[in-house]
XYZ file of C-alpha atoms in Angstrom:
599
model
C 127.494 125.750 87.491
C 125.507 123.083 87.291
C 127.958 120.272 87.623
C 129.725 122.054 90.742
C 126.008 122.176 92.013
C 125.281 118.613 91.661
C 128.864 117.607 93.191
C 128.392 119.577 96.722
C 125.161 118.211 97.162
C 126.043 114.634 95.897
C 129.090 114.273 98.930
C 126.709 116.347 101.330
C 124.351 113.284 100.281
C 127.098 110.742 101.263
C 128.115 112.254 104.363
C 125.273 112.386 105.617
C 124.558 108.507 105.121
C 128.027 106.850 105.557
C 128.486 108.566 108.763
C 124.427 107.308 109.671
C 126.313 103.595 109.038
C 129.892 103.857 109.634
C 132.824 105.280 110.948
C 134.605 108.168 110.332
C 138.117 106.871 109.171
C 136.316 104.550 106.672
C 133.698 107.603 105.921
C 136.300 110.074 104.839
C 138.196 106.820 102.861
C 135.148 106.080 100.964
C 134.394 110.189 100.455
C 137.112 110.653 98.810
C 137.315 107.568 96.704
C 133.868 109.095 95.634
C 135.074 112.799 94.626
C 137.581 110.782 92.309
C 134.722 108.609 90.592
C 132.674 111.622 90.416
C 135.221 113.986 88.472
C 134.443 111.888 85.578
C 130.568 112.040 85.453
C 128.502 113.310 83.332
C 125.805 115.486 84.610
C 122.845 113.070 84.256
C 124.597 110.479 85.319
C 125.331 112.733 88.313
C 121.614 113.311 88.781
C 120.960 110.117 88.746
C 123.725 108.826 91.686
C 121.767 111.687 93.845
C 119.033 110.532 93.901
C 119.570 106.698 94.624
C 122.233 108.888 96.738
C 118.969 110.621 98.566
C 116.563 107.616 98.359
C 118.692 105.747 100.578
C 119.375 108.513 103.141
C 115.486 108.742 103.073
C 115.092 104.867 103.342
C 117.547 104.751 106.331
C 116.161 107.794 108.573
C 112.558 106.661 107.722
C 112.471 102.677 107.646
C 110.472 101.134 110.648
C 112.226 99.938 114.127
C 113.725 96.430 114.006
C 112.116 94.606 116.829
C 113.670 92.206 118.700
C 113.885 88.604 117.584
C 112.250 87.285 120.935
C 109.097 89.422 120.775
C 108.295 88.392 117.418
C 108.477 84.947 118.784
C 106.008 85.979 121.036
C 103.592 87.539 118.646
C 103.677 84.707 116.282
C 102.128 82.680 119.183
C 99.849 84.793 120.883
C 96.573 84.110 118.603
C 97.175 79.901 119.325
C 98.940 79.296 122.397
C 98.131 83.005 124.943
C 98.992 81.078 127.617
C 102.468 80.176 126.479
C 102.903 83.775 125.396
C 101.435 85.608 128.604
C 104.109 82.996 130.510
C 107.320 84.197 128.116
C 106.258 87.903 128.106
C 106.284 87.663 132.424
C 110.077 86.397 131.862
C 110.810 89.229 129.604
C 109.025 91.872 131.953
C 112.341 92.607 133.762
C 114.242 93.355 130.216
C 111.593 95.375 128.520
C 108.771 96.399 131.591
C 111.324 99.273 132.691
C 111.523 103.216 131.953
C 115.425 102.403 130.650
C 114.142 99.990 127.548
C 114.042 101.215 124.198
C 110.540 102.849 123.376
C 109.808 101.172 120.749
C 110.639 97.612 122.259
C 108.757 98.082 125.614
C 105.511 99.623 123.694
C 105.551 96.649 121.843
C 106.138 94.509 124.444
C 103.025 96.170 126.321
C 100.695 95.771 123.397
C 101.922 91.736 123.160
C 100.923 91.650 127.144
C 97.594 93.318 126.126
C 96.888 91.228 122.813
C 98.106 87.876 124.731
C 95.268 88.667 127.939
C 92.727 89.267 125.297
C 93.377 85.887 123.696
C 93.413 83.960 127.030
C 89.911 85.716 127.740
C 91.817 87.293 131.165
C 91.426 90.619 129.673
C 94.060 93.871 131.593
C 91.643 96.286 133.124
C 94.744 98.859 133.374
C 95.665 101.788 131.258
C 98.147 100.186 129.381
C 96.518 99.982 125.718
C 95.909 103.795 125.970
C 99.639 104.309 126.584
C 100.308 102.100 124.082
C 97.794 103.996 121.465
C 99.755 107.317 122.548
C 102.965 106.358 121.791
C 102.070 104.287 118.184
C 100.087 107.059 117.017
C 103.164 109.349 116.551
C 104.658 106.526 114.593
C 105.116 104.639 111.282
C 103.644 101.821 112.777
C 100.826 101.311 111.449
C 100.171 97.901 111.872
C 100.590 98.367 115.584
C 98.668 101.387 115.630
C 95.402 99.240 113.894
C 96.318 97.062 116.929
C 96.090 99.133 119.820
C 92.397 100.690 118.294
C 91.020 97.405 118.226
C 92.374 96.293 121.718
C 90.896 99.766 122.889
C 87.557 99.292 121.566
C 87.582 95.512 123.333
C 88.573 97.735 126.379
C 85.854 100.107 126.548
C 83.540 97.231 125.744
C 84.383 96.050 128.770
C 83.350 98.517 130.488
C 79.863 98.867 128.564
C 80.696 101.492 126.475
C 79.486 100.411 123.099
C 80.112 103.568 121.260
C 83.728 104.253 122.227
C 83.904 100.271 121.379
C 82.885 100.846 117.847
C 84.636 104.237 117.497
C 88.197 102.623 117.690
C 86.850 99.380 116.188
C 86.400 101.302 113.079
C 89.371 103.216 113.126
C 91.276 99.622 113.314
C 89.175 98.731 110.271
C 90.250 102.170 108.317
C 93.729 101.310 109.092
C 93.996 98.058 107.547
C 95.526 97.105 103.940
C 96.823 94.412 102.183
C 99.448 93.588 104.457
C 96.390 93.709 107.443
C 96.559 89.461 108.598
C 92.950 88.336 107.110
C 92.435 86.935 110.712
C 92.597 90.259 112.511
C 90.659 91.790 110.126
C 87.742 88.912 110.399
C 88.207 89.726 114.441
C 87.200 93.405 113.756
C 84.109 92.795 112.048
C 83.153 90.083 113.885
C 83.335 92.076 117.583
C 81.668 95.208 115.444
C 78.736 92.545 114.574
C 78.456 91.511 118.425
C 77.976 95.287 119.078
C 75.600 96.088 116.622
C 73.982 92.764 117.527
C 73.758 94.132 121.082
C 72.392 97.521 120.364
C 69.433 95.743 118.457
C 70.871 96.864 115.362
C 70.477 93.360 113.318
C 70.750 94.399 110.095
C 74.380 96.282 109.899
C 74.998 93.252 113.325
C 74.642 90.925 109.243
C 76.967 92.902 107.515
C 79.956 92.856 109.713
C 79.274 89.120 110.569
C 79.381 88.508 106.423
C 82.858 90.389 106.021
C 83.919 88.794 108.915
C 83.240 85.031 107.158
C 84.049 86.445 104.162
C 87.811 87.593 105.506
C 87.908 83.446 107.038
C 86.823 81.890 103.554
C 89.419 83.899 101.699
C 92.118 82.728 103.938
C 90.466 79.281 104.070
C 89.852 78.953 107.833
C 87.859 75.935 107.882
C 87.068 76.500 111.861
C 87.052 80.306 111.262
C 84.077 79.955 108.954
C 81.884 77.911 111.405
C 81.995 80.481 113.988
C 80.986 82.601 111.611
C 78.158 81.081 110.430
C 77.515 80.126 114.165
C 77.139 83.634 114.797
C 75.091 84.296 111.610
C 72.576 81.771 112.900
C 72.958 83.338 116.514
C 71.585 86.929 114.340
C 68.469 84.904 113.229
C 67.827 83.125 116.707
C 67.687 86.957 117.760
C 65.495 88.502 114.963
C 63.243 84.927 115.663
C 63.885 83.917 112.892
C 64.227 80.593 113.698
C 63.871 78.719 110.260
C 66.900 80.521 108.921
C 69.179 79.896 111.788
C 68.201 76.045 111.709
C 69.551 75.767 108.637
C 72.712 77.565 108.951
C 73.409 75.351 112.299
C 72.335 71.796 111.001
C 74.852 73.140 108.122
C 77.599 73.670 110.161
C 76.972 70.905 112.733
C 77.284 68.629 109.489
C 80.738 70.693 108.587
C 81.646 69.751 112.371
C 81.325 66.298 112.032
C 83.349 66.522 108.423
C 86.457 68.619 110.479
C 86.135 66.707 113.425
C 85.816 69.802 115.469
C 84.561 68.655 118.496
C 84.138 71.046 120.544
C 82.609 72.926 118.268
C 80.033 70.137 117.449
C 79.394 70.637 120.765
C 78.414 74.050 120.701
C 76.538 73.816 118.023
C 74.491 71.183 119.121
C 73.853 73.732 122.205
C 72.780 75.983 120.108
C 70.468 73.426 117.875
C 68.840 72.654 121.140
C 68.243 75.881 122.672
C 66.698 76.973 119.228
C 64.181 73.597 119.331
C 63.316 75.091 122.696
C 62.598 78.152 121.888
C 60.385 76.601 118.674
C 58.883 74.601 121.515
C 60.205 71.285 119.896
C 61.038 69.090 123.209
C 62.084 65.856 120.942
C 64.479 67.289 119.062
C 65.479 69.812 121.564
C 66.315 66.842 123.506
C 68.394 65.496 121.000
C 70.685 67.886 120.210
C 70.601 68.304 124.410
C 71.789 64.399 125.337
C 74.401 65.144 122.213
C 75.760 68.271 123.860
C 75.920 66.289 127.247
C 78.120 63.783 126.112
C 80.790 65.676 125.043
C 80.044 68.602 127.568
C 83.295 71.291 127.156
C 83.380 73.192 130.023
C 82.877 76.471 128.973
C 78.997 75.405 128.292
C 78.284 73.345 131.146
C 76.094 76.272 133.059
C 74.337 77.318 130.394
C 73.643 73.201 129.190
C 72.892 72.496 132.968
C 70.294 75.141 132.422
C 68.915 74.238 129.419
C 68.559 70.833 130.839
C 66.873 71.961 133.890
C 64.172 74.097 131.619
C 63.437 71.466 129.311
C 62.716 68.790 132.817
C 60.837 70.977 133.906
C 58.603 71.483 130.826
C 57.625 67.702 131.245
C 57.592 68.238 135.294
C 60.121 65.515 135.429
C 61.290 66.956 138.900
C 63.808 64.485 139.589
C 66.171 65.120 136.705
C 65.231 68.995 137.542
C 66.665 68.484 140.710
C 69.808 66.468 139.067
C 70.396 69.205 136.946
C 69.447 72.580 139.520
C 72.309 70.861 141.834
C 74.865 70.999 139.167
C 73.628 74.367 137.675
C 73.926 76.130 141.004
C 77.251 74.943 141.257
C 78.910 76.028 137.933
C 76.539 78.895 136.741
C 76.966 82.458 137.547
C 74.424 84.502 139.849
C 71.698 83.918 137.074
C 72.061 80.603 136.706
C 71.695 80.033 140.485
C 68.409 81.842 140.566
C 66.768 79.682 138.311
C 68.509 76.807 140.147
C 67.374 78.063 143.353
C 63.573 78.858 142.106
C 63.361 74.664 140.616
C 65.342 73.614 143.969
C 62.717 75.217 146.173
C 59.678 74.282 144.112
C 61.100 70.334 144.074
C 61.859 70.173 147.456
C 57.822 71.490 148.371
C 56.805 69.006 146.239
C 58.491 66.629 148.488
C 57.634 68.016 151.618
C 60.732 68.744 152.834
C 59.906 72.434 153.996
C 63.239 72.996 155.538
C 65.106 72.563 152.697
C 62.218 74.361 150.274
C 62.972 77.053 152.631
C 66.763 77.247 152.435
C 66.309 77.782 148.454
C 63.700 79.960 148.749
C 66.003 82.731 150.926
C 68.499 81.704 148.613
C 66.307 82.701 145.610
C 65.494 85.992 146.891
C 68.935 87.415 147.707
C 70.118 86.310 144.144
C 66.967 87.900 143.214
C 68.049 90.699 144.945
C 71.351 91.055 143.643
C 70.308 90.439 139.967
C 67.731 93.635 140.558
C 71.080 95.754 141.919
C 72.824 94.971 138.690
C 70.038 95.121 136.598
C 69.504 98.702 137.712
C 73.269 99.554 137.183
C 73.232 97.498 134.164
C 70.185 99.115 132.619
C 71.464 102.596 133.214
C 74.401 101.705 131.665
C 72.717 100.691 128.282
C 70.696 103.251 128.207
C 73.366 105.514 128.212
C 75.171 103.185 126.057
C 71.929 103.953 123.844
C 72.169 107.121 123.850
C 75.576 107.902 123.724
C 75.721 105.760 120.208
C 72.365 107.240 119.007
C 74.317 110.519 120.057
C 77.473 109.348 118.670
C 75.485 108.307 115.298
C 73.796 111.789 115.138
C 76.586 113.640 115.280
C 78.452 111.435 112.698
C 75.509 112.642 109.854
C 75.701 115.744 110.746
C 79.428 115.376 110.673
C 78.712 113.560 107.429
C 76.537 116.084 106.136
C 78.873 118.899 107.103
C 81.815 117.174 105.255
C 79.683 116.838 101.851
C 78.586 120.360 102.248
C 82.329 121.381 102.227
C 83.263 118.844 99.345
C 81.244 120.574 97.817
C 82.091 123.743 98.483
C 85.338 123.044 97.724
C 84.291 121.433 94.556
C 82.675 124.232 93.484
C 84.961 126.715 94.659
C 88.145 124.630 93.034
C 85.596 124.417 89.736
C 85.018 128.357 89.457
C 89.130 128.971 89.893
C 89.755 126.327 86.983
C 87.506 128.458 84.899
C 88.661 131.707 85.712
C 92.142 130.108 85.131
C 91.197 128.611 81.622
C 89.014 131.655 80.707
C 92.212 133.940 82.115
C 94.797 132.097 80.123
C 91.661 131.856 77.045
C 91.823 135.602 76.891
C 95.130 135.836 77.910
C 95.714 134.150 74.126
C 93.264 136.019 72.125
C 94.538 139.338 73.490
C 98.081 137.877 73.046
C 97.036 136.593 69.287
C 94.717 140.409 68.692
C 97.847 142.236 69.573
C 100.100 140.413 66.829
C 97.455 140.978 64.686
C 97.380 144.267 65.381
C 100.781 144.806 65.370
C 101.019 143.038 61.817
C 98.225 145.432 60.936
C 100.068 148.298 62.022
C 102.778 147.830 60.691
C 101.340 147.469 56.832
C 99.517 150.110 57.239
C 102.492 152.124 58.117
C 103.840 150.800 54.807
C 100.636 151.558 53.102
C 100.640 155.076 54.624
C 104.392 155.555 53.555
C 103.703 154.307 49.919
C 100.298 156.903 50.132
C 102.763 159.801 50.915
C 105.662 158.724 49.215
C 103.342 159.044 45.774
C 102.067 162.451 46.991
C 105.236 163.610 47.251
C 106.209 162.774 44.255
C 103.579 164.108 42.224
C 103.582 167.277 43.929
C 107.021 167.643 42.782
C 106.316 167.012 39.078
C 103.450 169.224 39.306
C 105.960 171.658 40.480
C 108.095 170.917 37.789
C 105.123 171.029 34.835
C 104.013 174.275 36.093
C 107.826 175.734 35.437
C 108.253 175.063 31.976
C 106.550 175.991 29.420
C 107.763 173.922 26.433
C 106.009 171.794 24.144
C 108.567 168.810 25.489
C 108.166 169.714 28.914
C 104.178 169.345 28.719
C 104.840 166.064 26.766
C 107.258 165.010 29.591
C 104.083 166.179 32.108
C 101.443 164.095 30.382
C 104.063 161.031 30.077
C 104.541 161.221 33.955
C 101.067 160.992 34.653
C 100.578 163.382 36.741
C 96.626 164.365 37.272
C 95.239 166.876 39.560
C 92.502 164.393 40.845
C 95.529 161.855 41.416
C 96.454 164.101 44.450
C 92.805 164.112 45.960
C 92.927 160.562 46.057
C 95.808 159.855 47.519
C 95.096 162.425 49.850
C 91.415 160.792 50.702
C 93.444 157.567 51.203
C 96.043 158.838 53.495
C 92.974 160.033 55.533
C 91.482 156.594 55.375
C 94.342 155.255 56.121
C 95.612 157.398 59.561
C 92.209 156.656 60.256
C 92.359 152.978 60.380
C 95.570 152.945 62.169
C 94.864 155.271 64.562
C 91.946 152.648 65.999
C 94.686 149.983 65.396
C 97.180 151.706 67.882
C 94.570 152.231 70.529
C 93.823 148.235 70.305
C 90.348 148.390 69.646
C 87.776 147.235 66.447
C 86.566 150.183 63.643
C 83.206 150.653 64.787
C 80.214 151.606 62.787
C 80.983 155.819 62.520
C 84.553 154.692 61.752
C 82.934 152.875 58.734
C 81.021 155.937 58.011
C 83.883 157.950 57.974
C 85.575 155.569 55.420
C 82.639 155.255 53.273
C 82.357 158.518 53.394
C 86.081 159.672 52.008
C 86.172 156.532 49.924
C 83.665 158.208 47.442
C 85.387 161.381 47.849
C 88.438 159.829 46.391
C 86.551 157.673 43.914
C 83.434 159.436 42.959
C 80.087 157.067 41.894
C 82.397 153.949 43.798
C 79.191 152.504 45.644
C 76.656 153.599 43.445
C 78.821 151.858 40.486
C 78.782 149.001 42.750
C 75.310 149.045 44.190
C 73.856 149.547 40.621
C 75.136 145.475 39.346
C 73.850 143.951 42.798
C 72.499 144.790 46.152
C 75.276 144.086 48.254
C 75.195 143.119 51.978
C 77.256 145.605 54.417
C 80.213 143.130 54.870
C 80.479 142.594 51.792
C 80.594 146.566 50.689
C 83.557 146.891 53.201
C 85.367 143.960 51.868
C 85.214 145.941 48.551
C 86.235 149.222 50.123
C 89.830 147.557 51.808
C 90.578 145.967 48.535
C 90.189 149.677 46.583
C 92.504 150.531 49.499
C 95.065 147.734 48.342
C 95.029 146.112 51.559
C 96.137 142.932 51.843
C 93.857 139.322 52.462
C 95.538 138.798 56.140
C 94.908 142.530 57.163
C 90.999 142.472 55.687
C 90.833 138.802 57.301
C 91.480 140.678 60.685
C 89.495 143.676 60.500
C 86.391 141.557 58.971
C 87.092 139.427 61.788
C 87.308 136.185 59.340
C 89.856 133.581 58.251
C 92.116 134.040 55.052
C 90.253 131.067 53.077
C 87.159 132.268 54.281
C 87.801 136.345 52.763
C 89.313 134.803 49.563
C 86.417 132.283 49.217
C 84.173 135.390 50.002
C 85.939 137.865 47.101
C 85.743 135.050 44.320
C 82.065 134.802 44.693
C 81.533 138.577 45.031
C 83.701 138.402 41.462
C 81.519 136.223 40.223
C 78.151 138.685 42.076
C 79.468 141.705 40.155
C 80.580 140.394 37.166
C 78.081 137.049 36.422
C 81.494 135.498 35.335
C 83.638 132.465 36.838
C 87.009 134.325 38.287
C 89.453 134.074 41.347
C 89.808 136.880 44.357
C 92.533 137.701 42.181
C 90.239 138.861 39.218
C 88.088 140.963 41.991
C 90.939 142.155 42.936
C 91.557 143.819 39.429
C 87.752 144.904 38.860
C 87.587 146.635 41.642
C 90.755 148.200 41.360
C 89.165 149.480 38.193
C 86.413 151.378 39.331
């Protein structure tokens, strides 16, 4: 049964994955070729072909989509070149941008578009990642799934939302592994420590910006690791801690110089400055400042131009505050163009030329204006930000909280079944084990019972027979039998005893202590003086007087070991010493045995 078992579900196996990979003609070729091999099997070696048979099936339904060759391209570029890649993906948008394109391919092709914006800093402001989340998440694919969190927590950061930002930051981070790219993993923490950063929250701001270097120096991203220790330094600036984020820069504008990193040197030098000026250190402020000026990138010129134009102005050297307020007001964004206004107005009063003073002073106060409207909106914002993450945080502890309570609960709860299980199956043992011994009991007492009546039976009838005859060789014959009128009385006592015993026995529970009264009681019947003869050579303990009392009965050492509730060794180790009690001699259970067989 077995065999024909194993062979129907074997070729149900095969169909079903030769006709997932081929055609029919060569499915039904290769079938049978298979029902000829498998004639010949044995039966493990027919469990074994089903389940490589059933692995593979599994393997082939479940394995992940095979993406096409020219979006891979893509992705391998998007984290260098996002330019390149946002150019190739708006060639591809006809092929994989429509409703007709395998799901798969076009969701992937949507997160590329997403992750290649992101990496060219021209971030979508569409819906597109959270169609993109929707379709991954009832996937295998995982690794595009962690994607599509991240990429929707750098959405909602861009719209100010700092706890939605985090929310799917983290659930990136839990859906990393091994195979997670140490790069994407050091771009989680690191926008999780520019959140936590932002929220005032310096000290867990540390610990993401530590994984986050930590991730770089394990891959050994030279560049990686001094914007991470750029942003460690940025903490301290923060926190005013300015000693601590000295060092850090002058160590990484000396790793610069080593790696030739430019524009990086560049930055850092920014940053070297900016920290001198907040430590009120002009000279070296204007060090690092004339540095960063000749090899200005131009992603720092408003906020150098402005730096500039605040450290001028410290020494009232208006003319290079005027050099510098031109430029600023030029490249800088609306704040940057107040403070360029405010030192254009105040130079050109210092000059006397009112009409001009007076051009930058309207100037100043409609970007004052405007910075007031979106300081409003923007201040709202974070305090809702605030709250929603002190909100968000709340609810997680109680969330926390809640989820310990039910571990446990659970732990508990799972604890108390394992011990009624293990104290179930405990008893289930010793009832199993008391109702062999019982049984065994029983049963020798039946014997014992038997043997009792079989003797009274027998001596009755030789009574019987003695009584008829009244020869001198007939009372001989009597006297030779042994028959005695007490000899009835005691087997009769001990058939009582006896029924007694077994009678508890059948009804599966222990003699208790008027059973033992009751045998005590009709064991002296049958053996007049027995516990007085005993009693008067030692004072014996109760156990020990009913150990005595089921030998005189001829019971055997297993049945006393179970009614005395002891162990065989322990009831013959108990009978030699009680020899040795009654008798002051050196003997084995055997000799007690005999002595008090002899009472």
């Amino acid at each position: 049964m077995i065999c024909v078992f194993l062979h129907k579900t074997l070729q149900v196996a095969i169909k079903i994955l030769l006709l997932w990979k081929l055609k029919k003609e060569q499915t039904l070729n290769i079938i049978q070729h298979t029902q000829t091999i498998m004639r010949g099997m044995s039966s493990s070696a027919l469990i074994l072909l089903l389940t490589v048979a059933t692995i593979a099936v599994v393997s082939s339904c479940g394995g992940s989509h095979r993406y096409p060759q020219e979006l891979s391209a893509v992705d391998s570029i998007c984290k260098d070149s996002a330019e390149v890649a946002m150019s190739r993906l708006q060639a591809l948008s006809a092929k994989y941008d429509q409703p007709s394109a395998d799901a798969y391919d076009r969701n992937y092709y949507l997160l590329l578009k997403v992750k290649a914006a992101n990496n060219a800093y021209q971030p979508l402001a569409d819906s597109t990642i959270f169609h993109v989340l929707d379709f991954f998440r009832g996937t295998a694919e995982k690794d595009k799934l962690c994607q599509s969190y991240y990429y929707l927590g750098k959405y909602y950061i861009k719209k100010n939302d700092a706890p939605q930002g985090l929310e799917n930051f983290q659930k990136a981070l839990d859906l990393t592994d091994e195979n997670t790219p140490l790069y994407f993993r050091s771009c989680i923490y690191n926008q999780m420590g520019k959140q936590f950063l932002y929220q005032g929250m310096y000290d867990k701001a540390l610990v993401m910006y530590k994984e986050s270097y930590s991730c770089d120096s394990i891959q050994k991203d030279s560049i990686g690791m001094l914007f991470g220790m750029r942003d460690i330094a940025s903490l301290y600036s923060f926190k005013k801690d300015y000693p601590k984020s000295l060092a850090i820069l002058k160590q990484v504008y000396r790793d610069c110089k080593r790696f030739n990193a430019n524009l990086l040197q560049s930055s850092i030098s920014h940053s070297l400055a900016v920290c001198y000026d907040d430590m009120d250190d002009e000279k070296n402020a204007k060090r690092y400042l004339y540095e960063t000026l000749s090899h200005l990138p131009a992603s720092i010129k408003a906020s150098v131009y402005g730096l500039a134009a605040d450290i001028y102005h410290k020494e009232n050297r208006m003319d290079s505050v005027c050099h510098y307020s031109s430029l600023l007001i030029e490249e800088s964004d609306i704040y940057g163009k107040q403070k360029a206004a405010k030192y254009l107005c105040q130079y050109y009063l210092g000059n006397s030329n009112n009409a001009e003073a007076l051009f930058y002073n309207n100037e100043y106060k409609t970007f004052s204006d405007s910075i007031n409207e979106i300081n409003a909106v923007e201040t709202v914002a974070k305090m809702n930000a605030v709250y929603n993450f002190n909100q968000k945080e709340k609810e997680k502890m109680q969330l926390e909280i809640k989820m310990k309570e039910r571990t446990l609960l659970y732990s508990i709860c799972v604890s108390f079944f394992l011990l009624g299980m293990a104290f179930f199956i405990y008893r289930s043992e010793k009832n199993k084990k008391k109702y062999l011994q019982f049984k065994l009991i029983s049963e020798n007492l039946k014997r014992i019972l038997d043997d009792q009546k079989s003797k009274e039976a027998q001596d009755a009838d030789n009574a019987v027979c003695c009584r008829g005859e009244n020869s001198v060789t007939s009372k001989e014959a009597c006297e030779t039998s042994g028959v005695d009128s007490n000899n009835d009385k005691v087997i009769s006592y001990n058939c009582v005893i006896v029924e007694a015993i077994q009678k508890r026995i059948e009804e599966k529970k222990n003699l208790t202590a008027e059973d033992w009264k009751f045998i005590d009681l009709n064991i002296n019947k049958a053996y007049p003086g027995f516990k007085e003869k005993l009693y008067s050579r030692c004072n014996l303990k109760s156990s020990d007087y009913k150990i005595c009392i089921l030998v005189k009965l001829e019971f055997q050492n297993s049945v006393i070991s179970i009614l005395m509730n002891r162990s065989e060794p322990a009831v013959s180790l108990k009978r030699a010493k009680l020899f040795f009690k009654l008798t002051q001699k050196e003997g084995k259970a055997k000799d007690f045995n005999d002595f008090i067989k002899s009472l």
